[in-house]
Tab-separated table of C-alpha atoms in Angstrom:
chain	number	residue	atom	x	y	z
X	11	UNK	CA	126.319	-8.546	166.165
X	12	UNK	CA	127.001	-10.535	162.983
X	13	UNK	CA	128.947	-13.028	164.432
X	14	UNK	CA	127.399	-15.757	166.517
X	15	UNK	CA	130.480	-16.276	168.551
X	16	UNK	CA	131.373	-13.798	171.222
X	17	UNK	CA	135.292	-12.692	170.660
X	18	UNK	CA	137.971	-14.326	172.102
X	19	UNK	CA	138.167	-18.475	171.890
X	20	UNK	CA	135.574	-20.875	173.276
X	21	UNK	CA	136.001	-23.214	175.852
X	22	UNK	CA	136.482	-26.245	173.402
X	23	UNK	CA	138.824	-24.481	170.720
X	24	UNK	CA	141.220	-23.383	174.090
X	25	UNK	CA	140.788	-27.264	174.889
X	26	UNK	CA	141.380	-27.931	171.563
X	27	UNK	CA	144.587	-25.783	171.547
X	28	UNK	CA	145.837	-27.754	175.168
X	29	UNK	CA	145.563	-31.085	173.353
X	30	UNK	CA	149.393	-29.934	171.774
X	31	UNK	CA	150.417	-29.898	175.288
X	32	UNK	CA	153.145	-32.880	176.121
X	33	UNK	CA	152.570	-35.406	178.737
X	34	UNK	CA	154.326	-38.013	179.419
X	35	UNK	CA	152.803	-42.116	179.163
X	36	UNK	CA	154.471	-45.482	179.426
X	37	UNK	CA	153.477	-47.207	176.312
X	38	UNK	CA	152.072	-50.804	176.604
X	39	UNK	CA	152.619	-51.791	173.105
X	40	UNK	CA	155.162	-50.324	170.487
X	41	UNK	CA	154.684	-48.129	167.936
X	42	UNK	CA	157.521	-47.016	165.084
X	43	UNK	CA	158.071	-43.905	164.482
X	44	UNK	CA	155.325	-41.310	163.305
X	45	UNK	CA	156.437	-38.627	160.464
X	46	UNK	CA	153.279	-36.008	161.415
X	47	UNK	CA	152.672	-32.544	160.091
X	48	UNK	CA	153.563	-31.297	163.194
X	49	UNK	CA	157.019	-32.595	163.546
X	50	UNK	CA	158.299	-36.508	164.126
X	51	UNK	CA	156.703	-38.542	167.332
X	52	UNK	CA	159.224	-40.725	168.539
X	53	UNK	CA	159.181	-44.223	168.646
X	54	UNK	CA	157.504	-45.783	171.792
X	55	UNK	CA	158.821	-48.612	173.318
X	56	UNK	CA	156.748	-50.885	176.068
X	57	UNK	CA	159.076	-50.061	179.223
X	58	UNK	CA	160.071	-46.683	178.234
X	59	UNK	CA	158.397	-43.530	179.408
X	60	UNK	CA	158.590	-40.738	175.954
X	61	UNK	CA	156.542	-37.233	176.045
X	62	UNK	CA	153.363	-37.485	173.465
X	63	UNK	CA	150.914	-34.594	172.581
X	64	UNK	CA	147.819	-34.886	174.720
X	65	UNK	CA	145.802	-35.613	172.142
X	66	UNK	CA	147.301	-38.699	170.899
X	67	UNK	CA	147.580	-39.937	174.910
X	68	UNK	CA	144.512	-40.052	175.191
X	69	UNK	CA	143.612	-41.849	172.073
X	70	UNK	CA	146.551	-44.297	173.520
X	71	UNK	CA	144.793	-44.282	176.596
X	72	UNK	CA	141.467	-44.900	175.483
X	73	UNK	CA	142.530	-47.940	173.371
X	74	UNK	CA	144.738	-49.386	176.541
X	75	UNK	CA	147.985	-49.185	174.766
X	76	UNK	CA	149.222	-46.679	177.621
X	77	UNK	CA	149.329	-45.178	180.962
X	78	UNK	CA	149.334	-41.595	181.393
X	79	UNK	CA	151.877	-40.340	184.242
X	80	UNK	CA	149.824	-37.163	185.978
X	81	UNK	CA	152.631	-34.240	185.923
X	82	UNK	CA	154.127	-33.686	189.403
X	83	UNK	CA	151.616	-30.155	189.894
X	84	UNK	CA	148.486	-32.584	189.503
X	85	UNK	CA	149.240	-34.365	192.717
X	86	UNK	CA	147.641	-33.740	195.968
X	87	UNK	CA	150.467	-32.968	198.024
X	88	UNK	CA	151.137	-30.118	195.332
X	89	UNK	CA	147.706	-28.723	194.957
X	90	UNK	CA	147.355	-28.454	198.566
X	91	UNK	CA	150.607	-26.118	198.599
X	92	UNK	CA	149.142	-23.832	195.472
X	93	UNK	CA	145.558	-23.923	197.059
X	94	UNK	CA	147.087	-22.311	200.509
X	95	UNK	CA	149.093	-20.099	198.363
X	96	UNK	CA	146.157	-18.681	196.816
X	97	UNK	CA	143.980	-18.770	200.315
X	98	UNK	CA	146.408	-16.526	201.916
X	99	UNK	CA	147.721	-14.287	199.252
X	100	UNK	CA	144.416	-12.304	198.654
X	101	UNK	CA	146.341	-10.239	195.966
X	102	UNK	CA	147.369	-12.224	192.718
X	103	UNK	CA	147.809	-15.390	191.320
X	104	UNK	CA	150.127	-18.379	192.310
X	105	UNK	CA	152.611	-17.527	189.991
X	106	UNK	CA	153.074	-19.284	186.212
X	107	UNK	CA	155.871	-21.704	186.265
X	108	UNK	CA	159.489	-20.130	185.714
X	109	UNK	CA	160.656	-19.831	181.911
X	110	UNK	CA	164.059	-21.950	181.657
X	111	UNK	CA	167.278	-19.728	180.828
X	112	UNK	CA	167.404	-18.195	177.343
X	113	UNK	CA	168.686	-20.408	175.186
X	114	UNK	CA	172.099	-19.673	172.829
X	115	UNK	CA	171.555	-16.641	170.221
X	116	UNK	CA	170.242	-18.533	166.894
X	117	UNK	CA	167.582	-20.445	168.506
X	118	UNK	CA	164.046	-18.773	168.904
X	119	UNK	CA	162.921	-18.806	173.121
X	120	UNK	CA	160.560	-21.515	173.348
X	121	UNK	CA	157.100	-20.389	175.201
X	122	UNK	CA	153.969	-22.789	175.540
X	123	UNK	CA	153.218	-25.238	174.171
X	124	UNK	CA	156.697	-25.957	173.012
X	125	UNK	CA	157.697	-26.325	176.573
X	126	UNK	CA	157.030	-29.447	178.334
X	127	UNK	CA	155.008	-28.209	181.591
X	128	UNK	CA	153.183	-31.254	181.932
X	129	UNK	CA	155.360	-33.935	181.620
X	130	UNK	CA	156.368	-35.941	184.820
X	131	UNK	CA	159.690	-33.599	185.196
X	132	UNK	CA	157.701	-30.068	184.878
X	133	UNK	CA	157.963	-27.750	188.214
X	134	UNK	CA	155.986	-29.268	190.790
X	135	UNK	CA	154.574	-25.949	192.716
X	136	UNK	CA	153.243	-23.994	189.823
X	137	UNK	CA	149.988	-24.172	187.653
X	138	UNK	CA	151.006	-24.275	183.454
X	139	UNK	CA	148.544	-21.968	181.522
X	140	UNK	CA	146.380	-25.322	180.683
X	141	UNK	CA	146.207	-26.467	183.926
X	142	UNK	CA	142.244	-26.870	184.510
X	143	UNK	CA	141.522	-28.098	181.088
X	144	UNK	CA	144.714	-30.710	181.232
X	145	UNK	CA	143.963	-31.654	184.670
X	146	UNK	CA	140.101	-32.148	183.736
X	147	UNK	CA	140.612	-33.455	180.635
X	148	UNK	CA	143.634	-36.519	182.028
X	149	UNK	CA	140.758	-36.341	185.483
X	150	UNK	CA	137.979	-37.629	182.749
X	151	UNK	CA	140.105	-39.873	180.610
X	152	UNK	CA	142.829	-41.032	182.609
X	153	UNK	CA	141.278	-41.669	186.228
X	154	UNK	CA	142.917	-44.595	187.323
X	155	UNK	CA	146.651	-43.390	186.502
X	156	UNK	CA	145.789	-41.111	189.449
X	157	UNK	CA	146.346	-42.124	192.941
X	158	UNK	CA	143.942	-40.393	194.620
X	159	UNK	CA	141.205	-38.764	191.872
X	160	UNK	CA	137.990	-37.957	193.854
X	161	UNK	CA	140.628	-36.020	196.215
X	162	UNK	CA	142.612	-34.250	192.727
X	163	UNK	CA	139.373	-33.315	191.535
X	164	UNK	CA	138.521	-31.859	194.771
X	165	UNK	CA	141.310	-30.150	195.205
X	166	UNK	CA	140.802	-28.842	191.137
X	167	UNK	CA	137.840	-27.567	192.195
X	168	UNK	CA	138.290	-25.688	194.947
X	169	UNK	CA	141.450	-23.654	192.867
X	170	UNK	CA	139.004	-22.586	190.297
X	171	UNK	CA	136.541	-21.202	192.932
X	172	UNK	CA	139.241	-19.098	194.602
X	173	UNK	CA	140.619	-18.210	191.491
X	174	UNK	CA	137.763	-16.923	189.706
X	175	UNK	CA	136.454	-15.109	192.840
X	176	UNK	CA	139.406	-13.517	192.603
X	177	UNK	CA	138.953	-12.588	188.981
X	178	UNK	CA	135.711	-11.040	189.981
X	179	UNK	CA	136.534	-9.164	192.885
X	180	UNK	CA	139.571	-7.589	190.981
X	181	UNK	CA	136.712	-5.335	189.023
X	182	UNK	CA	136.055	-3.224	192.231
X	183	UNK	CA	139.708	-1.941	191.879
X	184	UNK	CA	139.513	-1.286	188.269
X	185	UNK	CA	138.655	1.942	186.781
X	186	UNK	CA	138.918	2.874	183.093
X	187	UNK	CA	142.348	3.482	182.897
X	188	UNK	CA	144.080	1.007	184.972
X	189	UNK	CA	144.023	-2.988	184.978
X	190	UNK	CA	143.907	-5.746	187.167
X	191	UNK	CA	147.072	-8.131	187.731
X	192	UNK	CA	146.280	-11.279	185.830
X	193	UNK	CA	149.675	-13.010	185.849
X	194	UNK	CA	149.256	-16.982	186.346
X	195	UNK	CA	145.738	-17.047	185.154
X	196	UNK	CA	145.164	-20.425	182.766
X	197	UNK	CA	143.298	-20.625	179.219
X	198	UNK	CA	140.210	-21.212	180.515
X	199	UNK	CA	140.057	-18.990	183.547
X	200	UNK	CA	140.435	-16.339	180.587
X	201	UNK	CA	137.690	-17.729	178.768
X	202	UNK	CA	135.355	-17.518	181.708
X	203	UNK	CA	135.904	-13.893	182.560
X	204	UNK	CA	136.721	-12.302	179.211
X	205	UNK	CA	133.530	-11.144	179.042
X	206	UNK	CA	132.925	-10.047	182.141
X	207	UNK	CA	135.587	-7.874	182.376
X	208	UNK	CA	135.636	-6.448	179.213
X	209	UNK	CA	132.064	-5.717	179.722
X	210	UNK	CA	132.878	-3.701	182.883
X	211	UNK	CA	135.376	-1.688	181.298
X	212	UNK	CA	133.371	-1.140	178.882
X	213	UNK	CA	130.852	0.471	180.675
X	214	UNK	CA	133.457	2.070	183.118
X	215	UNK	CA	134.550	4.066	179.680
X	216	UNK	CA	130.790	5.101	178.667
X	217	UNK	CA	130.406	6.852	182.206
X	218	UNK	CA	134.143	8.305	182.072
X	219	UNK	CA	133.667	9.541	178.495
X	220	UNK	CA	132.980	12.908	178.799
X	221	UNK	CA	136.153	13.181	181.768
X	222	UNK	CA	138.521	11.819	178.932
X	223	UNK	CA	137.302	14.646	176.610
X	224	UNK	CA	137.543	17.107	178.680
X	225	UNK	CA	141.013	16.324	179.226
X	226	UNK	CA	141.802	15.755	175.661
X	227	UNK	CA	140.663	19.296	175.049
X	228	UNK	CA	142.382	20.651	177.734
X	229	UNK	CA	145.327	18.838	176.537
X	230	UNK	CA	144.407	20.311	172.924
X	231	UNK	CA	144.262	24.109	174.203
X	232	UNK	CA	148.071	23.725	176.182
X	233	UNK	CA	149.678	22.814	173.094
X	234	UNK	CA	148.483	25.201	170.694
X	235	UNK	CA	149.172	27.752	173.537
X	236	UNK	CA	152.489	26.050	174.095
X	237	UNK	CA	153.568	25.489	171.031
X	238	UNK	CA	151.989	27.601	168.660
X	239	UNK	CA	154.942	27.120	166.399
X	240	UNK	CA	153.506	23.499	165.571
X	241	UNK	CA	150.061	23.359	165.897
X	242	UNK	CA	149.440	22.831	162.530
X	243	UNK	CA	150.966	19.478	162.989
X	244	UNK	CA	149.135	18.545	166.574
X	245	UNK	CA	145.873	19.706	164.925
X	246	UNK	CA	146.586	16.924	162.158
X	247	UNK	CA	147.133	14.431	165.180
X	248	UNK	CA	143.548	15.152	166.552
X	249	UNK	CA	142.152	14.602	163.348
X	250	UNK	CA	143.515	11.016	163.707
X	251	UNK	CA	142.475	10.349	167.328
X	252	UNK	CA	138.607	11.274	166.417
L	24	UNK	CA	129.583	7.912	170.549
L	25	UNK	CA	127.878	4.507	169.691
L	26	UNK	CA	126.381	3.181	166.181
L	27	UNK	CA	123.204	4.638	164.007
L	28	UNK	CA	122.049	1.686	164.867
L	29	UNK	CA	122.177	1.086	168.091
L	30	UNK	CA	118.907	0.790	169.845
L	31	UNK	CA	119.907	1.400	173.558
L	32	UNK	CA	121.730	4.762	172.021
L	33	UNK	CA	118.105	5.351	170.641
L	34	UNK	CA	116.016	4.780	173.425
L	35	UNK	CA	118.294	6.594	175.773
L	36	UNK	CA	117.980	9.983	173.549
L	37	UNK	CA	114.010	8.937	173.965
L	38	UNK	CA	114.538	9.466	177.679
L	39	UNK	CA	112.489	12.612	179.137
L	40	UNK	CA	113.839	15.119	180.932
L	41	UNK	CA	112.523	18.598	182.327
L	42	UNK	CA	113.059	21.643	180.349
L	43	UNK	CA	112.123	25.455	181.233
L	44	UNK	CA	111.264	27.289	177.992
L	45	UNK	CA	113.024	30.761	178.310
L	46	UNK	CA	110.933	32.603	174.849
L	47	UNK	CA	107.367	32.452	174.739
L	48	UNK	CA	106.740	30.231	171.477
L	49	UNK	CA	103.307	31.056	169.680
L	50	UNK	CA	101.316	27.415	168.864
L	51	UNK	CA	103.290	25.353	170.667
L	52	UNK	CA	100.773	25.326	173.595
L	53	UNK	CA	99.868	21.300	172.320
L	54	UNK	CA	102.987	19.974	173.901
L	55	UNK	CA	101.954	20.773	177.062
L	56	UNK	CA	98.128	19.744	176.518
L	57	UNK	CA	97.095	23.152	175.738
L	58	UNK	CA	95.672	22.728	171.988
L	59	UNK	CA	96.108	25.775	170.064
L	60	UNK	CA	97.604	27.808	172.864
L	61	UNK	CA	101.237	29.647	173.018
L	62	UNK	CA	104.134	27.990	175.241
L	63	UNK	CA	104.463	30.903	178.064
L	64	UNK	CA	107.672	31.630	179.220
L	65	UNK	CA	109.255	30.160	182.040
L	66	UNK	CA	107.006	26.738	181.556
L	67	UNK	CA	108.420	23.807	182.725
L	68	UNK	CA	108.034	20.754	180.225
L	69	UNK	CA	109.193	17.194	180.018
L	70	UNK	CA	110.997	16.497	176.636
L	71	UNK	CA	112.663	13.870	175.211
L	72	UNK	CA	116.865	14.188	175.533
L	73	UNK	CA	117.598	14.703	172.065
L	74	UNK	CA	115.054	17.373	171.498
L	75	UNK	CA	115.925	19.165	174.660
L	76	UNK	CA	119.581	18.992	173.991
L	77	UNK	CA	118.801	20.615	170.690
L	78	UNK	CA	116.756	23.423	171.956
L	79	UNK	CA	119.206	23.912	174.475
L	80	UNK	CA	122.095	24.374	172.411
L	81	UNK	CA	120.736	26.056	168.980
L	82	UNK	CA	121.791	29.698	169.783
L	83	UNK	CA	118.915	31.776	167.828
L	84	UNK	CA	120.102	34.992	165.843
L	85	UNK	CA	120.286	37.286	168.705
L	86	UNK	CA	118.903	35.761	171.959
L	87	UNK	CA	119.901	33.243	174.510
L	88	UNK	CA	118.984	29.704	174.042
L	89	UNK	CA	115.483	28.768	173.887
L	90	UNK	CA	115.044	26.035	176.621
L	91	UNK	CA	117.096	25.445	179.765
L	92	UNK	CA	117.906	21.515	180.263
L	93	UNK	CA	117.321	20.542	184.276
L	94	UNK	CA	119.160	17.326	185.801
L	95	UNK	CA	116.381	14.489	184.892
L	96	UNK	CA	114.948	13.204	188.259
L	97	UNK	CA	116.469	9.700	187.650
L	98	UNK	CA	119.911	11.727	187.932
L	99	UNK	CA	118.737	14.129	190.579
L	100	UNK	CA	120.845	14.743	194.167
L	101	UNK	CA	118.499	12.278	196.024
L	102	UNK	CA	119.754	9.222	194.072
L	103	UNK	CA	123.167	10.358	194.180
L	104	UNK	CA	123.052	10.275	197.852
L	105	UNK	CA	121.321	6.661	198.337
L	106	UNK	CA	123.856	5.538	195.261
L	107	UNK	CA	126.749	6.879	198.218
L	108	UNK	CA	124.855	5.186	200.802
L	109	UNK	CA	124.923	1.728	199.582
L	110	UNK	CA	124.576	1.196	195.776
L	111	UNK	CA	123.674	-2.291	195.940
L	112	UNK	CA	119.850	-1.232	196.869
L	113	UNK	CA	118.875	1.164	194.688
L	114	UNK	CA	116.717	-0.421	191.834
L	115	UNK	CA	118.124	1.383	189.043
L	116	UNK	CA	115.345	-0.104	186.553
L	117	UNK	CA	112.464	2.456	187.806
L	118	UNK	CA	114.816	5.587	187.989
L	119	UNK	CA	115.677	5.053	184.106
L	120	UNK	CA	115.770	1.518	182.411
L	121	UNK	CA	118.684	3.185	180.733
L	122	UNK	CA	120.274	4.747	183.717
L	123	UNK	CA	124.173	4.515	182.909
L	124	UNK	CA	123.729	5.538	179.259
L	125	UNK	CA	121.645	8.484	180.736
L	126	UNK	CA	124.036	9.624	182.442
L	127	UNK	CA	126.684	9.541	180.388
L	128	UNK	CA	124.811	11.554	177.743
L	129	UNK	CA	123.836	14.082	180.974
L	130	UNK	CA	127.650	14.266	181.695
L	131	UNK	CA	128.484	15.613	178.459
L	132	UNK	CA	126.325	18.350	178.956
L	133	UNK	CA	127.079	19.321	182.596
L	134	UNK	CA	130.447	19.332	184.043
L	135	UNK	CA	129.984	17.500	187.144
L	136	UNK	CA	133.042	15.746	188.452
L	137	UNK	CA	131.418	14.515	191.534
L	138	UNK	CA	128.473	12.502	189.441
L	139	UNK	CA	131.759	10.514	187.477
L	140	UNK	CA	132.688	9.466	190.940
L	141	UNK	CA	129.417	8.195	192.060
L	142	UNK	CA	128.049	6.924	188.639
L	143	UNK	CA	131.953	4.769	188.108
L	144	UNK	CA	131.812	3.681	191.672
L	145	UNK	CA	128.296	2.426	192.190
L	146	UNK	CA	128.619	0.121	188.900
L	147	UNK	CA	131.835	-1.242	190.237
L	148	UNK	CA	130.434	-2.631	193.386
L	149	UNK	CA	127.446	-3.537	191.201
L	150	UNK	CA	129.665	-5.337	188.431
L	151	UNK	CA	130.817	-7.620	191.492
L	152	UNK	CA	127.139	-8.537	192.617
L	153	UNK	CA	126.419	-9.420	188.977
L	154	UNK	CA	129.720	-11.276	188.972
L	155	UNK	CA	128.604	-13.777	191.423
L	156	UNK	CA	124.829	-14.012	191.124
L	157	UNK	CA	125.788	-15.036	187.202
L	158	UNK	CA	127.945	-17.943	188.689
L	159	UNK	CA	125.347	-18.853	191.427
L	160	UNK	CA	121.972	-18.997	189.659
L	161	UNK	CA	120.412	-20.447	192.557
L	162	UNK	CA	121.160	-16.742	194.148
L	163	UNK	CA	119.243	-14.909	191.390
L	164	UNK	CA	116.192	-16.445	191.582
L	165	UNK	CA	116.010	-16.338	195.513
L	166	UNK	CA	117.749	-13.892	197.730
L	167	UNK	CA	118.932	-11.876	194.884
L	168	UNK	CA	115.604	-11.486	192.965
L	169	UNK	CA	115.303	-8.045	193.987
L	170	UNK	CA	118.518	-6.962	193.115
L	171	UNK	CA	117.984	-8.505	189.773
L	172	UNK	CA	114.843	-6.883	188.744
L	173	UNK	CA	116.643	-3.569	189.408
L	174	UNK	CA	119.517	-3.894	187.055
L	175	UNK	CA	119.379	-1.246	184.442
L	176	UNK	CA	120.161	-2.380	180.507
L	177	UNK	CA	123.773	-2.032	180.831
L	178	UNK	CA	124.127	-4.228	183.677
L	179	UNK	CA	121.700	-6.542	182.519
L	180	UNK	CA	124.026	-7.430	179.431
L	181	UNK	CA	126.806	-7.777	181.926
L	182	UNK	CA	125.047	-10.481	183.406
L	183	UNK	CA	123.993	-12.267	180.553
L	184	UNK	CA	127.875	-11.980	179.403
L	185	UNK	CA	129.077	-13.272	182.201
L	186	UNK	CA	126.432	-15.849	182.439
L	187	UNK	CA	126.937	-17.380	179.209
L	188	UNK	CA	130.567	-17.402	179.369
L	189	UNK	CA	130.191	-19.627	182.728
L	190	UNK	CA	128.302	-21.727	181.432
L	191	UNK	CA	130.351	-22.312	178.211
L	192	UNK	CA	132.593	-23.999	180.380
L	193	UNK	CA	130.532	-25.790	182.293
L	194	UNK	CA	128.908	-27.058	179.371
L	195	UNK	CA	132.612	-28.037	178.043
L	196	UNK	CA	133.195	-30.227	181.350
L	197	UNK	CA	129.868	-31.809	181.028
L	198	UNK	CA	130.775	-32.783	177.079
L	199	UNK	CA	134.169	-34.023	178.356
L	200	UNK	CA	132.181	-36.900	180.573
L	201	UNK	CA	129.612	-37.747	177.846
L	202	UNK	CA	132.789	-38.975	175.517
């Protein structure tokens, strides 16, 4: 391969890309404010909790001038409830967090990042799509805004290892035609089995190639028996598919 | 099917399997070890896939085709059966290092429906070994060493993928401390 990087994103651009994610801190200091590329920041004011990117939280953070608040899925009590979810539903995902109504006809539907799933009034019983890199990331940076971290991180753990076993045992259903159910699954969790999966169907297809041809010329003889009126035009579309 | 290029397409073709010669062909005795003898008819040889598929499907001007192409032995009724058995056992490596690509290129030559069935299902339950020995590498080099060693080229890539995507991310958590 020419390219270094195997397709699809790494594990630091997808982190990278959560970073635009909004949390929610209660500034220590103020700030006026910010014009940015990416649109105005508002102006923080010491008692007042205001949603920030990630990214510049955690520069707050790391310089004391704020607390991060944890969103209400990062807490124990919630990630206990998703954890059991996913322990007793063998099939699927805990479900992604439910999109709010449509808004009015002129306005574009906002999707993630533009909507705030990790600020402190996101749903509490359902995991954004940047949930382990967000929870790592505020786990790592932010540790004493948590109440209980060793526990959260336990608990962060354990999702991940049911999760991705999931993933993995979802490839003994698959064949080269079908898929696997992958609704709720985060950035990363992506990331991590991209290339497993793909590699399976991959192979799945070499075995299964000569089935598919078979059929395609079986396919190929019923029309021009069918239709002999046309087959001019179907032997054009054959052209394309080889 | 594949690129020009690409070696595993290259060395599967190099694969040998048995051929019967139907004609008797004058000076071609050396292939079996017979210098300067004729190839009798009905002799059974072992030649490499792309020259047997080539004799076997060249129609001459008036005859049949020259060779007959046989199932290899890596592909052969026996395997099938232990592959039904329990997949997870058989050590794929020393039937053909190259088994899947193999057969593939075997399939498109004989029409054998049951062989998709086997071949699909035995790397399925396979894939999900490889799955979680790549996550556990503890498991590889122990317990699972066996199964390891008899993962043919296809699979082997599989792990490796799924290897080095794992530990992309682990690598990403243990950056995230170090800042």
């Amino acid at each position: 391969m020419a390219l270094p990087l195997p397709p699809g994103l790494t594990p630091p651009e997808i982190a990278f890309l959560c970073e635009m994610e909004l949390v929610t801190v209660v500034p220590r200091q103020r700030l006026e404010r910010l014009e940015l590329l990416g649109g105005p920041l508002p102006p923080l004011n010491p008692p007042h909790r205001t949603a920030l990117p990630l990214w510049l939280a955690l520069l707050l953070k790391r310089q004391r001038r704020a607390n991060i608040l944890p969103p209400p899925w990062l807490s124990p009590h919630s990630l206990t409830a998703i954890l059991d979810h996913e322990t007793t539903h063998e099939q699927g995902f805990s479900p992604p967090p439910r999109l709010p109504p449509l808004p009015s006809q002129n306005t574009l539907p906002f999707s993630p990042p533009f909507l705030p799933s990790s600020t402190d009034n996101a749903a509490p019983d359902a995991l954004p799509y940047h949930w382990l890199e967000l929870g790592e990331m505020l786990l790592e940076a932010a540790t004493d805004d948590f109440e209980d971290p060793d526990n959260v991180r336990k608990l962060l753990r354990g999702l991940r290892e049911v999760r991705m076993a999931k993933l993995r045992q979802g490839v003994e259903v698959l064949d080269s035609e079908g898929g696997i159910s992958m609704n709720g699954v985060g950035g990363m969790e992506v990331a991590e089995g991209r290339a497993f999966v793909t590699g399976v169907i991959d192979g799945l297809r070499k075995i299964t190639v000569s089935r598919e041809q078979q059929k395609k010329d079986k396919d190929g003889e019923q029309r021009e028996n069918g239709y002999s009126g046309t087959a001019e035009d179907y032997d054009d579309d054959e052209m394309d598919m080889q | 099917m594949g690129s020009y290029y690409d070696i595993d397409a290259i060395l599967t073709d190099a694969q040998k399997v048995p051929c019967t010669f139907e004609l008797t062909v004058p000076g071609l005795g050396y292939v079996e070890g017979n210098m300067n003898g004729d190839m009798k008819q009905g002799s059974k040889v072992e030649l490499p896939l792309w020259l047997g598929e080539m004799l076997a499907l060249s129609q001459s001007l008036n005859t049949s085709s020259l060779v007959t192409l046989d199932t290899p032995a890596a592909l052969a009724p026996r395997v099938m059966n232990a592959l039904k058995a329990d997949a997870r056992t058989v050590d794929l490596r020393a039937l053909a290092p190259h088994f899947y690509n193999l057969g593939a290129r075997i399939l498109e030559l004989f029409e054998e429906e049951d062989m998709i069935e086997v071949l699909s299902d035995s790397f399925k339950s396979r894939a999900a070994i490889i799955a979680d020995q790549a996550h556990n590498p503890r498991g590889a080099l122990g317990e699972g060493a066996d199964f390891m060693r008899g993962l043919d080229e296809n699979e082997r890539q599989l792990f490796r993928a799924a290897h080095d995507s794992a530990k992309a991310v682990r690598t990403w958590m243990a950056d995230l401390k170090k800042q």
